[in-house]
Tab-separated table of C-alpha atoms in Angstrom:
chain	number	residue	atom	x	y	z
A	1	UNK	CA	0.000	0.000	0.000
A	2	UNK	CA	2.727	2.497	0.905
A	3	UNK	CA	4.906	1.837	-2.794
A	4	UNK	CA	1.465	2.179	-4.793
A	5	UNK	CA	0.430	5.744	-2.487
A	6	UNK	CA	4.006	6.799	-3.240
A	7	UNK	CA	3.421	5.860	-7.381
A	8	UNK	CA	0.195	7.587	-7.274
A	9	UNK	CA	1.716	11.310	-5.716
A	10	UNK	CA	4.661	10.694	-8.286
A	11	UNK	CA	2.140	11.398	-11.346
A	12	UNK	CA	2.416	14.350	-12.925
A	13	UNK	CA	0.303	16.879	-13.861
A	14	UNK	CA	-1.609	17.354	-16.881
A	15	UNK	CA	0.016	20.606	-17.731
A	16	UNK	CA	3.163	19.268	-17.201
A	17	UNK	CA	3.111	17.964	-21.039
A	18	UNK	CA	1.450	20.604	-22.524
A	19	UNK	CA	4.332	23.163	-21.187
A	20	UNK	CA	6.739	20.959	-22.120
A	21	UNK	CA	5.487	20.782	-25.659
A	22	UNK	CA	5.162	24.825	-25.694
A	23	UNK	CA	8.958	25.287	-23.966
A	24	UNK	CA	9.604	22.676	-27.532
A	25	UNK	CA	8.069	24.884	-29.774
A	26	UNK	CA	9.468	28.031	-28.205
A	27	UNK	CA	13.191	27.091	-28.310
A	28	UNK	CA	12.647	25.609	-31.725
A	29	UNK	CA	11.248	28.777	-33.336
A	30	UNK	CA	13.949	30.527	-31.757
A	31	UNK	CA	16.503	28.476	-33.419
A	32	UNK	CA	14.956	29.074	-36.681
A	33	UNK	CA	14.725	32.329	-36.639
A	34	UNK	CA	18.363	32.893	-35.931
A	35	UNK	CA	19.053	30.275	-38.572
A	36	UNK	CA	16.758	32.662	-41.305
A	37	UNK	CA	18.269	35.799	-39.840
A	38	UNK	CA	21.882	34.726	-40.456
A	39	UNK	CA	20.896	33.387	-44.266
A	40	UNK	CA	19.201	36.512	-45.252
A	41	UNK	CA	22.226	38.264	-44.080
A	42	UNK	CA	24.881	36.029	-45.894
A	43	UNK	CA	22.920	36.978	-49.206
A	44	UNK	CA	24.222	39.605	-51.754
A	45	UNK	CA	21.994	42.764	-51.468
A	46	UNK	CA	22.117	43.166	-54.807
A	47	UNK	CA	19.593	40.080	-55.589
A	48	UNK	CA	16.740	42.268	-54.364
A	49	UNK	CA	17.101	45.527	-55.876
A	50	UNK	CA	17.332	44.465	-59.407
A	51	UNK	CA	15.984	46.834	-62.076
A	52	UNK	CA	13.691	45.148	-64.901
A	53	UNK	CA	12.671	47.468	-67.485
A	54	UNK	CA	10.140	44.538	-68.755
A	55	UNK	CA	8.209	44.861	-65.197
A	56	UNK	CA	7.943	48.704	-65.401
A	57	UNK	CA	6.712	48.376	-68.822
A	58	UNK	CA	3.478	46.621	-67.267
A	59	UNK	CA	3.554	48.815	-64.475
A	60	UNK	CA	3.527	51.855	-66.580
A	61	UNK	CA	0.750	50.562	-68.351
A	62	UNK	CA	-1.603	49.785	-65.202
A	63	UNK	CA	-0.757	53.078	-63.588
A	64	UNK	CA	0.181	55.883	-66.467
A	65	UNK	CA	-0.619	54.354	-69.818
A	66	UNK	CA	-4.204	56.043	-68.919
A	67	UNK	CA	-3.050	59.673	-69.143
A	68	UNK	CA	-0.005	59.047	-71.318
A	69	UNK	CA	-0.597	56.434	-73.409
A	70	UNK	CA	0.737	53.048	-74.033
A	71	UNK	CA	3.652	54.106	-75.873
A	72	UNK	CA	4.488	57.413	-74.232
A	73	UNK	CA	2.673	59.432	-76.775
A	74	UNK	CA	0.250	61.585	-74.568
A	75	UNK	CA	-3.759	61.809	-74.579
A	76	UNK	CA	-5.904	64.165	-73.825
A	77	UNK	CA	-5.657	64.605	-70.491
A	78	UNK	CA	-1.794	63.869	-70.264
A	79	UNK	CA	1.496	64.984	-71.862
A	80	UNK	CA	4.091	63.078	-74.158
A	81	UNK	CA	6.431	61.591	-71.943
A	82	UNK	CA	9.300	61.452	-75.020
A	83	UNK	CA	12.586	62.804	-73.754
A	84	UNK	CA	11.512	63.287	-70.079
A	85	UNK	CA	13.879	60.527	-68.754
A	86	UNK	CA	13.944	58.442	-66.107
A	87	UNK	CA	14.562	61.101	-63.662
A	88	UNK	CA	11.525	62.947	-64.331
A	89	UNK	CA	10.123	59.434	-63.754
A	90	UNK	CA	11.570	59.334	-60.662
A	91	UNK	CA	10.891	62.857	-59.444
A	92	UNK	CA	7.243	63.464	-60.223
A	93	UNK	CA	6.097	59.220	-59.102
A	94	UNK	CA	8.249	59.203	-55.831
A	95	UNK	CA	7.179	62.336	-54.840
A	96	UNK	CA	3.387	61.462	-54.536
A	97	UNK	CA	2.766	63.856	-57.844
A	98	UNK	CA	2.233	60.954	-60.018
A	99	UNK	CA	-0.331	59.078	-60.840
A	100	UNK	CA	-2.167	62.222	-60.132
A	101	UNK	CA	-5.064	62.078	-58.023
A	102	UNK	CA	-7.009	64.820	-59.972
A	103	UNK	CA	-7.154	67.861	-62.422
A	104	UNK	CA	-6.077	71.025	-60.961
A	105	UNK	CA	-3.912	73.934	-61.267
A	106	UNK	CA	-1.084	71.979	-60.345
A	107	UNK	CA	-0.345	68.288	-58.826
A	108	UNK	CA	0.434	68.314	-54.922
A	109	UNK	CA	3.026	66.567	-53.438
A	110	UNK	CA	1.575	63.640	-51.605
A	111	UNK	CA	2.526	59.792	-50.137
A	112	UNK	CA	3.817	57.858	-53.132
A	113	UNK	CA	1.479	54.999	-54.526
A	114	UNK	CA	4.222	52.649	-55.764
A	115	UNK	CA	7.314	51.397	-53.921
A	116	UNK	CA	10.695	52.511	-54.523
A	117	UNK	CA	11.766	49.373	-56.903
A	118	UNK	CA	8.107	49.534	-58.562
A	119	UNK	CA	9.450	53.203	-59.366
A	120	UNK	CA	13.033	52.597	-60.485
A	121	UNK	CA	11.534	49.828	-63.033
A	122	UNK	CA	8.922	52.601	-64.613
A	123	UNK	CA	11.841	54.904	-65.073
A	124	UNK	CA	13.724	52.123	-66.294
A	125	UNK	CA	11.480	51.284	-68.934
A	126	UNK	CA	10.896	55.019	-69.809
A	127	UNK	CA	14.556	55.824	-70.257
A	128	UNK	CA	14.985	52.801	-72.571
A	129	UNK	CA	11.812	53.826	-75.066
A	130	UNK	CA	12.786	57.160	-75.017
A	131	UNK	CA	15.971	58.572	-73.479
A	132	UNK	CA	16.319	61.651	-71.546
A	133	UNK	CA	18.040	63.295	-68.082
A	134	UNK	CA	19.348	60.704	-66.031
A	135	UNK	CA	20.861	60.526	-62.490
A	136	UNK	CA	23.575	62.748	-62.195
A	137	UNK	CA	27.066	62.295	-60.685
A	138	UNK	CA	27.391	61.562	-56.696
A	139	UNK	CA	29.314	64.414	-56.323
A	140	UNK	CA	27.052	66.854	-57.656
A	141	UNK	CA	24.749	66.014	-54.670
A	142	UNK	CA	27.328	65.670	-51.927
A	143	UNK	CA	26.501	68.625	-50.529
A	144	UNK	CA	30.415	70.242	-50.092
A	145	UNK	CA	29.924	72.553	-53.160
A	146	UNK	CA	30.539	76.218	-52.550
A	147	UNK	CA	27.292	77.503	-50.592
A	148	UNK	CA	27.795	81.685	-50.552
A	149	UNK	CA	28.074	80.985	-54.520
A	150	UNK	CA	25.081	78.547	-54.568
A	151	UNK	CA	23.374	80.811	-52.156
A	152	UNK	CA	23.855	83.867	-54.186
A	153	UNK	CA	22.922	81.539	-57.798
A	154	UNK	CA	19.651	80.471	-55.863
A	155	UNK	CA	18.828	84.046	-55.432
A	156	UNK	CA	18.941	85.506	-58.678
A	157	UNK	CA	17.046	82.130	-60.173
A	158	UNK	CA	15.165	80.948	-57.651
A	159	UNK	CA	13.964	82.779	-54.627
A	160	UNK	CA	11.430	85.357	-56.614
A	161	UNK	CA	9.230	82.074	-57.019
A	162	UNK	CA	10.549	79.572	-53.763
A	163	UNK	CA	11.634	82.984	-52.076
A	164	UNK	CA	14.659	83.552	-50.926
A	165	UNK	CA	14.993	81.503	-47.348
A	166	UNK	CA	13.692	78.503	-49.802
A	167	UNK	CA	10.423	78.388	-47.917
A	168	UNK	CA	7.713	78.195	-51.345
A	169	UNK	CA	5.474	81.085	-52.501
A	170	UNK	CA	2.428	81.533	-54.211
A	171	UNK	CA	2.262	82.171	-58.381
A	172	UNK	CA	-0.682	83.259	-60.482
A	173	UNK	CA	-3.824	81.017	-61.004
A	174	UNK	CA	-3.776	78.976	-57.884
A	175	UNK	CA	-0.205	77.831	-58.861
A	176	UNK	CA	2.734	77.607	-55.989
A	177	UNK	CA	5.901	77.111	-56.110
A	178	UNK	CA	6.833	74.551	-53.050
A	179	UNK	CA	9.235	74.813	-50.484
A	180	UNK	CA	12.681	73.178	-50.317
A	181	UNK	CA	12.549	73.239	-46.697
A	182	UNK	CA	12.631	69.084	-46.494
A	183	UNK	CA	13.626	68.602	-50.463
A	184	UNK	CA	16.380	66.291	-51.075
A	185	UNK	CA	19.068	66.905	-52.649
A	186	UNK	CA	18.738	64.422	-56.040
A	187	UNK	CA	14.987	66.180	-56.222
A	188	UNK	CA	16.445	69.232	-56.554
A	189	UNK	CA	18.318	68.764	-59.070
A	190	UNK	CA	16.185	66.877	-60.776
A	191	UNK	CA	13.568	69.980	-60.840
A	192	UNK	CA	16.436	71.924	-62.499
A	193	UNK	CA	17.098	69.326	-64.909
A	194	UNK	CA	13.343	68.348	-66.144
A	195	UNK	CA	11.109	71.862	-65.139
A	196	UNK	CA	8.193	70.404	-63.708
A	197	UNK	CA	5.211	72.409	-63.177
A	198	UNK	CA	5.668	75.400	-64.053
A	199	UNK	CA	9.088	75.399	-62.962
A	200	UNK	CA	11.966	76.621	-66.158
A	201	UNK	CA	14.204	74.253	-67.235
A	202	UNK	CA	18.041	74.903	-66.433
A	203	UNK	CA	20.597	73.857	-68.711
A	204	UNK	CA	23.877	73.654	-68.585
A	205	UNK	CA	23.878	76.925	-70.631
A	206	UNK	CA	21.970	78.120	-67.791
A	207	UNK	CA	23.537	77.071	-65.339
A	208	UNK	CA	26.572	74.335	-64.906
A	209	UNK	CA	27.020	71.813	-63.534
A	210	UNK	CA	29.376	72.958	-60.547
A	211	UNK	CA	26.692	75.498	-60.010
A	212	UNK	CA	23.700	73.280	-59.246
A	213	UNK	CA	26.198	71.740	-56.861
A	214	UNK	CA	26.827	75.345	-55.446
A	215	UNK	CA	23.041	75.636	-55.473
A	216	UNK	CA	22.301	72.157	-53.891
A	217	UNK	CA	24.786	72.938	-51.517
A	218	UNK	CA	23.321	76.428	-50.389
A	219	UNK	CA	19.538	74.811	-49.726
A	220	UNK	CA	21.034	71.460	-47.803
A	221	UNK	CA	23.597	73.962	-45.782
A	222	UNK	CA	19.806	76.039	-45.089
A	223	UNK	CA	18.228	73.089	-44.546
A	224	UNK	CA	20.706	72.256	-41.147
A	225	UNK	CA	21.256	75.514	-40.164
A	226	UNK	CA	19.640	76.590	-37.312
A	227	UNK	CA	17.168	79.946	-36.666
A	228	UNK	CA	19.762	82.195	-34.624
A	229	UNK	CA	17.050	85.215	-34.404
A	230	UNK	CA	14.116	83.059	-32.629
A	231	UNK	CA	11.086	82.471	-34.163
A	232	UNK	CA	11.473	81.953	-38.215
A	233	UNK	CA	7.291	83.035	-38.890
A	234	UNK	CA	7.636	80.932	-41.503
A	235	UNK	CA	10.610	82.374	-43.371
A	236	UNK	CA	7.789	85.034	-45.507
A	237	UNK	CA	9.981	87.570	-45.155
A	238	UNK	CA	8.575	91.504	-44.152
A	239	UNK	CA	4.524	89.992	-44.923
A	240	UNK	CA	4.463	87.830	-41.997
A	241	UNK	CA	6.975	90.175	-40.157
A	242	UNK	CA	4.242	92.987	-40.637
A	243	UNK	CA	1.791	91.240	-39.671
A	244	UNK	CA	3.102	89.572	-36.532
A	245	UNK	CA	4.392	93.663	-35.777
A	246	UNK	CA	0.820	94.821	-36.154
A	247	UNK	CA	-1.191	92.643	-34.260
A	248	UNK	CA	1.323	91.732	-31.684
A	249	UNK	CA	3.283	94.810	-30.758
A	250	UNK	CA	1.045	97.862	-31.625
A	251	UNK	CA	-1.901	95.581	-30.085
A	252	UNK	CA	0.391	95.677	-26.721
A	253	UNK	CA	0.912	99.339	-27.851
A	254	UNK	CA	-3.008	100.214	-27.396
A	255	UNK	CA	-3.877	97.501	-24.856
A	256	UNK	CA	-0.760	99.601	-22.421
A	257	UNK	CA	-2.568	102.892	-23.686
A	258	UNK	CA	-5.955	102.117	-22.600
A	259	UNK	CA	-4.772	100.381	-19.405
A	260	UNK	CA	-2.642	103.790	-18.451
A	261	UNK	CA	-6.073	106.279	-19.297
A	262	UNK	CA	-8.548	104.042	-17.188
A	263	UNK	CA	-6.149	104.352	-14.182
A	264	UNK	CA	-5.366	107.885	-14.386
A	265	UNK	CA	-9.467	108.449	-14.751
C-alpha cells in the first residue's frame, strides 16, 4: 500500500506535457529564426534591388498608360512623356505627384502609390523607349559645393518664385511654387534638370554643372542651419513680419494705452 500511495503522488500533472510541448516549440522557433536571420544576411543585397525594365513596362501601363498612353505618346488629359527621362520618372512618381489624383492647377506633393523598386523599373522602362536626363554624378549632390556661390545663384534664379529663405510662394492662377525646406538633394536637381510644373528648365547653358552643386549645396547647408534670431514666422519675409508687428506689438501698444487712461481716470 505504501509503494502504490508513493506511485500515485509521483504522477504528474496534466500541464506538465502541454508546457513541455510549448517550452519545444518556443526554443525551436527561436533556433529558426536565428538560422533565417543569419541566411538573409549572408545573401548579396544586390539580388533584391534588381531593375527590370520589362516589369515597369506593365507597371507603366496599369498606372500611367491612362493619361499618357501606351507608348508614351500623350492623350488628352496627359502629356508626351518622349525625352523626359527616367529622372523625371523618378521625381514626379516618388514624390506622390504621379499618378495624379485629380485635375487642378497643379499636382500636390503627396505619399507615393508605388514602392521605390516599382518606381526605379517605370523609369527604367521610360529611359529605354525614349531617353532623356538621367541621375547625375554623386558628387554633384554631396553637398560640399561652394554655398555663398550657390546661395547667391539660388537668389537671382530661384527665390522670386521659392523665395529667398527657400520656404515656397504663391504664383498666379492657384499655382505655388513649393518649399525646399525638407527637399532632397537628387529632387532638386532633378527639378532643375526636367522643369516640372511650371518650374523653367536649367541647362547647362543656364547654369553648370558645378553650379547646381553650389546651389544644392546652399539649400542642404539652409536646410541644417539653425534659426539664430528666434522664431522663423515661416521664413515670408517683411509679410508675416508685418503682420506679426501689427497685431502683436502695436496691439500691446493700445492695450498699455488704454490700461494707463482708465487708471489715471
Amino acid at each position: 500500500m505504501a509503494r502504490e500511495k508513493k506511485r500515485r503522488s509521483g504522477r504528474r500533472s496534466p500541464l506538465a506535457a502541454a508546457a513541455l510541448i510549448g517550452a519545444g516549440l518556443m526554443i525551436t522557433g527561436g533556433i529558426y529564426a536565428g538560422a533565417n536571420a543569419a541566411f538573409a544576411a549572408s545573401e548579396p543585397a544586390s539580388v533584391t534591388t534588381q531593375v527590370s525594365a520589362e516589369d515597369g513596362q506593365k507597371l507603366f501601363q496599369a498606372n500611367c498608360a491612362t493619361c499618357h498612353g501606351m507608348s508614351l505618346q500623350g492623350t488628352a488629359t496627359g502629356p508626351s512623356l518622349y525625352g523626359v527621362g527616367e529622372l523625371a520618372v523618378e521625381f514626379q512618381v516618388s514624390t506622390g505627384r504621379m499618378p495624379l489624383q485629380m485635375q487642378g492647377p497643379q499636382a500636390p506633393q503627396k505619399r507615393p502609390q508605388l514602392t521605390e523598386d516599382q518606381i526605379k523599373n517605370i523609369a527604367a522602362w521610360v529611359q529605354s523607349v525614349a531617353p532623356g536626363p538621367t541621375y547625375p554624378d554623386e558628387k554633384i549632390l554631396d553637398g560640399k559645393g561652394d554655398v555663398a556661390h550657390g546661395a547667391e545663384l539660388f537668389r537671382i534664379n530661384c527665390a522670386m518664385c521659392h523665395n529667398v529663405a527657400a520656404a515656397g510662394g504663391a504664383l498666379t492662377e492657384g499655382k505655388y511654387a513649393p518649399p525646399l525646406t525638407k527637399t532632397s538633394a537628387l529632387h532638386m536637381y532633378a527639378a532643375m534638370v526636367t522643369g516640372p510644373q511650371n518650374m523653367p528648365v536649367f541647362g547647362d547653358m543656364n547654369l553648370s554643372a558645378q553650379d547646381k552643386r553650389d546651389i544644392i549645396s546652399a539649400l542642404l547647408f539652409q536646410q541644417k542651419e539653425t534659426q539664430v534670431g528666434g522664431m522663423d514666422l515661416g521664413s515670408l519675409g517683411p509679410v508675416s513680419e508685418g503682420l506679426f508687428i501689427w497685431i502683436f506689438g502695436i496691439g500691446a501698444l493700445v492695450a498699455i494705452t488704454v490700461w494707463i487712461t482708465a487708471k489715471s481716470n
